Amino acid sequence: MSRLVSPKVLVVSSWFLQLSEREKQMILQSYQLLEREKEHPSGFTDFSFILFPVSKAYEGFLKRYLLENDLIAPEAYKSRKFRIGKAINPDISPSHRDEHWVYDDIVRVCGEGLARDMWQAWLECRNRVFHYFYDEDNVFSLTDIEEMIAQVLQVMATAVACQLGDDLDGVADITAGQTDP
C-alpha cells in the first residue's frame, strides 16, 4: 500500500510550490477528505469523491504544463473543446491525430516514461473514476484512492522536475514514507 507524504512535507516540496494556488487547494482538499475518512469512517463503499479534487487539479496541471512547454497554443488552453484525454492518448489512430495530439511531443520533451505515466494516471485516476463502465466494478476502496492520489502526485512531481530541467532519476518518491519536517 502506498503511503502519501504528510501535508506538511507536501506543501514544502519544490514541485508542489510550482503549482497554481487552485491546484494546491484541490490537492489539499483530497488530503483532508482522506484523513477525515480515516479518522471517522463513514461506512461508504466507494471513495471516488476523495479523488475528485486531485483529478481536477491534475487536469488543470496538465493543461498548464502543455501550455508552458509550448505544446498547445493559448487558444487550446482556454478552449472548452480541448480534450486532455485525446491529446495525451498514445493509442489514438494516426488518422485521428490532429494539431492537439501531443503525446509524441511530451516524449520528445520529457521521455517515453513520463508520457506513458501521464496517460496511465489520466486513464486510471480520472477516466476510470469519473465514468461508469457497465462491465467493470467501479467501486474504489480507501486504499485504492490513496494509491491513485499517490500516482497522480508522482506524475505531477516528475513533470515539474522535467520542466525545471532536473534529473528525472532524482525525483523523490512522494510515497516514500517521508516524515514531517
PDB file of C-alpha atoms in Angstrom:
ATOM      1  CA  MET A   1       0.000   0.000   0.000  1.00  0.00           C
ATOM      2  CA  SER A   2       1.202   3.499  -0.819  1.00  0.00           C
ATOM      3  CA  ARG A   3       1.775   5.897   1.978  1.00  0.00           C
ATOM      4  CA  LEU A   4       1.409   9.501   0.971  1.00  0.00           C
ATOM      5  CA  VAL A   5       3.749  12.056   2.406  1.00  0.00           C
ATOM      6  CA  SER A   6       2.207  14.208   5.088  1.00  0.00           C
ATOM      7  CA  PRO A   7       0.624  17.507   4.076  1.00  0.00           C
ATOM      8  CA  LYS A   8       3.431  19.287   5.953  1.00  0.00           C
ATOM      9  CA  VAL A   9       6.021  17.628   3.730  1.00  0.00           C
ATOM     10  CA  LEU A  10       3.904  18.052   0.618  1.00  0.00           C
ATOM     11  CA  VAL A  11       3.414  21.818   0.931  1.00  0.00           C
ATOM     12  CA  VAL A  12       7.163  22.496   1.090  1.00  0.00           C
ATOM     13  CA  SER A  13       8.071  20.137  -1.756  1.00  0.00           C
ATOM     14  CA  SER A  14       9.773  22.005  -4.592  1.00  0.00           C
ATOM     15  CA  TRP A  15       7.417  20.541  -7.197  1.00  0.00           C
ATOM     16  CA  PHE A  16       4.305  21.407  -5.155  1.00  0.00           C
ATOM     17  CA  LEU A  17       5.436  25.029  -4.871  1.00  0.00           C
ATOM     18  CA  GLN A  18       5.322  25.254  -8.686  1.00  0.00           C
ATOM     19  CA  LEU A  19       1.578  24.511  -8.792  1.00  0.00           C
ATOM     20  CA  SER A  20      -1.116  27.153  -9.046  1.00  0.00           C
ATOM     21  CA  GLU A  21      -2.890  28.093  -5.822  1.00  0.00           C
ATOM     22  CA  ARG A  22      -6.064  26.486  -7.116  1.00  0.00           C
ATOM     23  CA  GLU A  23      -4.262  23.204  -7.844  1.00  0.00           C
ATOM     24  CA  LYS A  24      -2.667  23.237  -4.389  1.00  0.00           C
ATOM     25  CA  GLN A  25      -6.039  23.822  -2.717  1.00  0.00           C
ATOM     26  CA  MET A  26      -7.689  20.963  -4.601  1.00  0.00           C
ATOM     27  CA  ILE A  27      -4.896  18.539  -3.724  1.00  0.00           C
ATOM     28  CA  LEU A  28      -5.018  19.529  -0.072  1.00  0.00           C
ATOM     29  CA  GLN A  29      -8.795  19.102  -0.110  1.00  0.00           C
ATOM     30  CA  SER A  30      -8.338  15.474  -1.188  1.00  0.00           C
ATOM     31  CA  TYR A  31      -5.824  15.045   1.642  1.00  0.00           C
ATOM     32  CA  GLN A  32      -8.374  16.456   4.105  1.00  0.00           C
ATOM     33  CA  LEU A  33     -11.134  14.180   2.834  1.00  0.00           C
ATOM     34  CA  LEU A  34      -8.823  11.167   3.042  1.00  0.00           C
ATOM     35  CA  GLU A  35      -7.756  11.964   6.598  1.00  0.00           C
ATOM     36  CA  ARG A  36     -11.328  12.660   7.673  1.00  0.00           C
ATOM     37  CA  GLU A  37     -12.441   9.293   6.329  1.00  0.00           C
ATOM     38  CA  LYS A  38      -9.566   7.506   8.082  1.00  0.00           C
ATOM     39  CA  GLU A  39     -10.297   9.197  11.417  1.00  0.00           C
ATOM     40  CA  HIS A  40     -14.100   8.963  11.201  1.00  0.00           C
ATOM     41  CA  PRO A  41     -15.060   6.079   8.899  1.00  0.00           C
ATOM     42  CA  SER A  42     -18.349   6.729   7.153  1.00  0.00           C
ATOM     43  CA  GLY A  43     -19.112   3.206   6.078  1.00  0.00           C
ATOM     44  CA  PHE A  44     -19.219   4.227   2.411  1.00  0.00           C
ATOM     45  CA  THR A  45     -18.347   1.528  -0.085  1.00  0.00           C
ATOM     46  CA  ASP A  46     -16.964   3.852  -2.771  1.00  0.00           C
ATOM     47  CA  PHE A  47     -14.482   6.626  -2.032  1.00  0.00           C
ATOM     48  CA  SER A  48     -14.188   8.129  -5.525  1.00  0.00           C
ATOM     49  CA  PHE A  49     -15.267  11.501  -4.146  1.00  0.00           C
ATOM     50  CA  ILE A  50     -11.951  11.792  -2.294  1.00  0.00           C
ATOM     51  CA  LEU A  51     -10.017  11.628  -5.569  1.00  0.00           C
ATOM     52  CA  PHE A  52     -12.174  14.139  -7.472  1.00  0.00           C
ATOM     53  CA  PRO A  53     -10.311  17.289  -6.320  1.00  0.00           C
ATOM     54  CA  VAL A  54      -6.925  15.730  -7.197  1.00  0.00           C
ATOM     55  CA  SER A  55      -8.272  14.665 -10.589  1.00  0.00           C
ATOM     56  CA  LYS A  56      -9.465  18.199 -11.297  1.00  0.00           C
ATOM     57  CA  ALA A  57      -6.107  19.593 -10.193  1.00  0.00           C
ATOM     58  CA  TYR A  58      -4.394  17.089 -12.493  1.00  0.00           C
ATOM     59  CA  GLU A  59      -6.446  18.233 -15.470  1.00  0.00           C
ATOM     60  CA  GLY A  60      -5.601  21.877 -14.775  1.00  0.00           C
ATOM     61  CA  PHE A  61      -1.965  20.989 -14.203  1.00  0.00           C
ATOM     62  CA  LEU A  62      -1.723  19.075 -17.485  1.00  0.00           C
ATOM     63  CA  LYS A  63      -3.278  21.891 -19.488  1.00  0.00           C
ATOM     64  CA  ARG A  64      -0.926  24.433 -17.931  1.00  0.00           C
ATOM     65  CA  TYR A  65       2.048  22.081 -18.358  1.00  0.00           C
ATOM     66  CA  LEU A  66       1.285  21.670 -22.061  1.00  0.00           C
ATOM     67  CA  LEU A  67       0.874  25.431 -22.474  1.00  0.00           C
ATOM     68  CA  GLU A  68       4.063  26.322 -20.589  1.00  0.00           C
ATOM     69  CA  ASN A  69       6.054  23.824 -22.658  1.00  0.00           C
ATOM     70  CA  ASP A  70       4.630  25.283 -25.894  1.00  0.00           C
ATOM     71  CA  LEU A  71       2.894  22.009 -26.719  1.00  0.00           C
ATOM     72  CA  ILE A  72      -0.511  23.682 -27.070  1.00  0.00           C
ATOM     73  CA  ALA A  73      -1.491  27.213 -28.043  1.00  0.00           C
ATOM     74  CA  PRO A  74      -3.161  29.627 -25.606  1.00  0.00           C
ATOM     75  CA  GLU A  75      -6.375  29.204 -27.594  1.00  0.00           C
ATOM     76  CA  ALA A  76      -6.405  25.449 -26.908  1.00  0.00           C
ATOM     77  CA  TYR A  77      -5.626  26.061 -23.241  1.00  0.00           C
ATOM     78  CA  LYS A  78      -8.640  28.353 -22.915  1.00  0.00           C
ATOM     79  CA  SER A  79     -10.933  26.278 -25.118  1.00  0.00           C
ATOM     80  CA  ARG A  80     -13.783  24.275 -23.640  1.00  0.00           C
ATOM     81  CA  LYS A  81     -13.401  21.880 -26.572  1.00  0.00           C
ATOM     82  CA  PHE A  82      -9.764  20.892 -25.942  1.00  0.00           C
ATOM     83  CA  ARG A  83      -9.635  17.338 -24.549  1.00  0.00           C
ATOM     84  CA  ILE A  84      -6.659  16.210 -22.466  1.00  0.00           C
ATOM     85  CA  GLY A  85      -7.571  12.548 -22.874  1.00  0.00           C
ATOM     86  CA  LYS A  86      -7.390  12.796 -26.645  1.00  0.00           C
ATOM     87  CA  ALA A  87      -4.268  14.977 -26.565  1.00  0.00           C
ATOM     88  CA  ILE A  88      -2.136  12.606 -24.469  1.00  0.00           C
ATOM     89  CA  ASN A  89      -3.533   9.248 -25.596  1.00  0.00           C
ATOM     90  CA  PRO A  90      -0.703   7.238 -27.190  1.00  0.00           C
ATOM     91  CA  ASP A  91      -3.180   4.860 -28.793  1.00  0.00           C
ATOM     92  CA  ILE A  92      -5.027   7.397 -30.951  1.00  0.00           C
ATOM     93  CA  SER A  93      -5.074   6.168 -34.518  1.00  0.00           C
ATOM     94  CA  PRO A  94      -2.785   8.224 -36.768  1.00  0.00           C
ATOM     95  CA  SER A  95      -5.807   9.125 -38.880  1.00  0.00           C
ATOM     96  CA  HIS A  96      -7.475  10.742 -35.832  1.00  0.00           C
ATOM     97  CA  ARG A  97      -4.475  12.726 -34.627  1.00  0.00           C
ATOM     98  CA  ASP A  98      -4.792  16.472 -35.017  1.00  0.00           C
ATOM     99  CA  GLU A  99      -2.817  19.556 -34.014  1.00  0.00           C
ATOM    100  CA  HIS A 100      -3.868  18.970 -30.402  1.00  0.00           C
ATOM    101  CA  TRP A 101      -2.407  15.449 -30.188  1.00  0.00           C
ATOM    102  CA  VAL A 102       0.773  15.975 -28.174  1.00  0.00           C
ATOM    103  CA  TYR A 103       1.834  12.550 -26.905  1.00  0.00           C
ATOM    104  CA  ASP A 104       4.909  12.436 -29.165  1.00  0.00           C
ATOM    105  CA  ASP A 105       5.776  15.994 -28.137  1.00  0.00           C
ATOM    106  CA  ILE A 106       5.720  15.002 -24.457  1.00  0.00           C
ATOM    107  CA  VAL A 107       8.001  12.069 -25.320  1.00  0.00           C
ATOM    108  CA  ARG A 108      10.377  14.481 -27.068  1.00  0.00           C
ATOM    109  CA  VAL A 109      10.393  16.926 -24.128  1.00  0.00           C
ATOM    110  CA  CYS A 110      10.493  14.539 -21.159  1.00  0.00           C
ATOM    111  CA  GLY A 111      10.759  10.985 -22.435  1.00  0.00           C
ATOM    112  CA  GLU A 112       8.565   7.968 -23.055  1.00  0.00           C
ATOM    113  CA  GLY A 113       8.328   7.090 -19.361  1.00  0.00           C
ATOM    114  CA  LEU A 114       6.739  10.357 -18.301  1.00  0.00           C
ATOM    115  CA  ALA A 115       4.450  10.477 -21.337  1.00  0.00           C
ATOM    116  CA  ARG A 116       3.209   6.957 -20.598  1.00  0.00           C
ATOM    117  CA  ASP A 117       2.818   7.722 -16.872  1.00  0.00           C
ATOM    118  CA  MET A 118       0.814  10.870 -17.663  1.00  0.00           C
ATOM    119  CA  TRP A 119      -1.541   8.837 -19.819  1.00  0.00           C
ATOM    120  CA  GLN A 120      -1.849   5.986 -17.300  1.00  0.00           C
ATOM    121  CA  ALA A 121      -2.633   8.412 -14.469  1.00  0.00           C
ATOM    122  CA  TRP A 122      -5.271  10.073 -16.647  1.00  0.00           C
ATOM    123  CA  LEU A 123      -6.803   6.770 -17.632  1.00  0.00           C
ATOM    124  CA  GLU A 124      -6.728   5.105 -14.198  1.00  0.00           C
ATOM    125  CA  CYS A 125      -7.204   8.055 -11.864  1.00  0.00           C
ATOM    126  CA  ARG A 126      -9.568  10.191 -13.853  1.00  0.00           C
ATOM    127  CA  ASN A 127     -11.465   8.267 -16.525  1.00  0.00           C
ATOM    128  CA  ARG A 128     -11.982   5.041 -14.564  1.00  0.00           C
ATOM    129  CA  VAL A 129     -13.188   7.040 -11.575  1.00  0.00           C
ATOM    130  CA  PHE A 130     -15.380   9.621 -13.312  1.00  0.00           C
ATOM    131  CA  HIS A 131     -17.040   7.294 -15.813  1.00  0.00           C
ATOM    132  CA  TYR A 132     -19.282   4.313 -15.264  1.00  0.00           C
ATOM    133  CA  PHE A 133     -18.490   1.173 -17.218  1.00  0.00           C
ATOM    134  CA  TYR A 134     -21.199  -1.485 -17.054  1.00  0.00           C
ATOM    135  CA  ASP A 135     -18.706  -4.339 -17.268  1.00  0.00           C
ATOM    136  CA  GLU A 136     -16.328  -3.099 -14.548  1.00  0.00           C
ATOM    137  CA  ASP A 137     -16.505  -2.813 -10.801  1.00  0.00           C
ATOM    138  CA  ASN A 138     -16.357   0.953 -10.432  1.00  0.00           C
ATOM    139  CA  VAL A 139     -16.153   0.899  -6.644  1.00  0.00           C
ATOM    140  CA  PHE A 140     -12.898   2.149  -5.150  1.00  0.00           C
ATOM    141  CA  SER A 141     -11.711   1.438  -1.619  1.00  0.00           C
ATOM    142  CA  LEU A 142      -9.923   3.953   0.562  1.00  0.00           C
ATOM    143  CA  THR A 143      -6.672   2.115  -0.189  1.00  0.00           C
ATOM    144  CA  ASP A 144      -7.355   2.312  -3.939  1.00  0.00           C
ATOM    145  CA  ILE A 145      -7.955   6.046  -3.706  1.00  0.00           C
ATOM    146  CA  GLU A 146      -4.837   6.670  -1.631  1.00  0.00           C
ATOM    147  CA  GLU A 147      -2.776   4.821  -4.243  1.00  0.00           C
ATOM    148  CA  MET A 148      -4.418   6.805  -7.047  1.00  0.00           C
ATOM    149  CA  ILE A 149      -3.666  10.094  -5.303  1.00  0.00           C
ATOM    150  CA  ALA A 150      -0.042   8.991  -4.965  1.00  0.00           C
ATOM    151  CA  GLN A 151       0.068   8.017  -8.649  1.00  0.00           C
ATOM    152  CA  VAL A 152      -1.203  11.409  -9.820  1.00  0.00           C
ATOM    153  CA  LEU A 153       1.072  13.361  -7.488  1.00  0.00           C
ATOM    154  CA  GLN A 154       4.101  11.322  -8.563  1.00  0.00           C
ATOM    155  CA  VAL A 155       3.411  12.132 -12.226  1.00  0.00           C
ATOM    156  CA  MET A 156       2.998  15.813 -11.391  1.00  0.00           C
ATOM    157  CA  ALA A 157       6.266  15.832  -9.409  1.00  0.00           C
ATOM    158  CA  THR A 158       8.128  14.153 -12.264  1.00  0.00           C
ATOM    159  CA  ALA A 159       6.646  16.519 -14.856  1.00  0.00           C
ATOM    160  CA  VAL A 160       7.678  19.563 -12.821  1.00  0.00           C
ATOM    161  CA  ALA A 161      11.196  18.137 -12.444  1.00  0.00           C
ATOM    162  CA  CYS A 162      11.415  17.703 -16.206  1.00  0.00           C
ATOM    163  CA  GLN A 163      10.056  21.174 -16.839  1.00  0.00           C
ATOM    164  CA  LEU A 164      12.643  22.668 -14.481  1.00  0.00           C
ATOM    165  CA  GLY A 165      15.418  20.646 -16.113  1.00  0.00           C
ATOM    166  CA  ASP A 166      16.003  18.462 -13.048  1.00  0.00           C
ATOM    167  CA  ASP A 167      17.292  14.909 -13.292  1.00  0.00           C
ATOM    168  CA  LEU A 168      14.201  12.710 -13.589  1.00  0.00           C
ATOM    169  CA  ASP A 169      16.001   9.815 -11.903  1.00  0.00           C
ATOM    170  CA  GLY A 170      16.473  12.043  -8.878  1.00  0.00           C
ATOM    171  CA  VAL A 171      12.781  12.792  -8.345  1.00  0.00           C
ATOM    172  CA  ALA A 172      11.879  11.690  -4.846  1.00  0.00           C
ATOM    173  CA  ASP A 173       9.158   9.115  -4.475  1.00  0.00           C
ATOM    174  CA  ILE A 174       6.357  11.106  -2.905  1.00  0.00           C
ATOM    175  CA  THR A 175       5.068   7.958  -1.264  1.00  0.00           C
ATOM    176  CA  ALA A 176       8.395   7.077   0.311  1.00  0.00           C
ATOM    177  CA  GLY A 177       7.177   7.454   3.855  1.00  0.00           C
ATOM    178  CA  GLN A 178       8.936  10.736   4.491  1.00  0.00           C
ATOM    179  CA  THR A 179       8.260  12.222   7.874  1.00  0.00           C
ATOM    180  CA  ASP A 180       7.155  15.683   8.862  1.00  0.00           C
ATOM    181  CA  PRO A 181       9.910  18.311   8.845  1.00  0.00           C
TER     182      PRO A 181
END
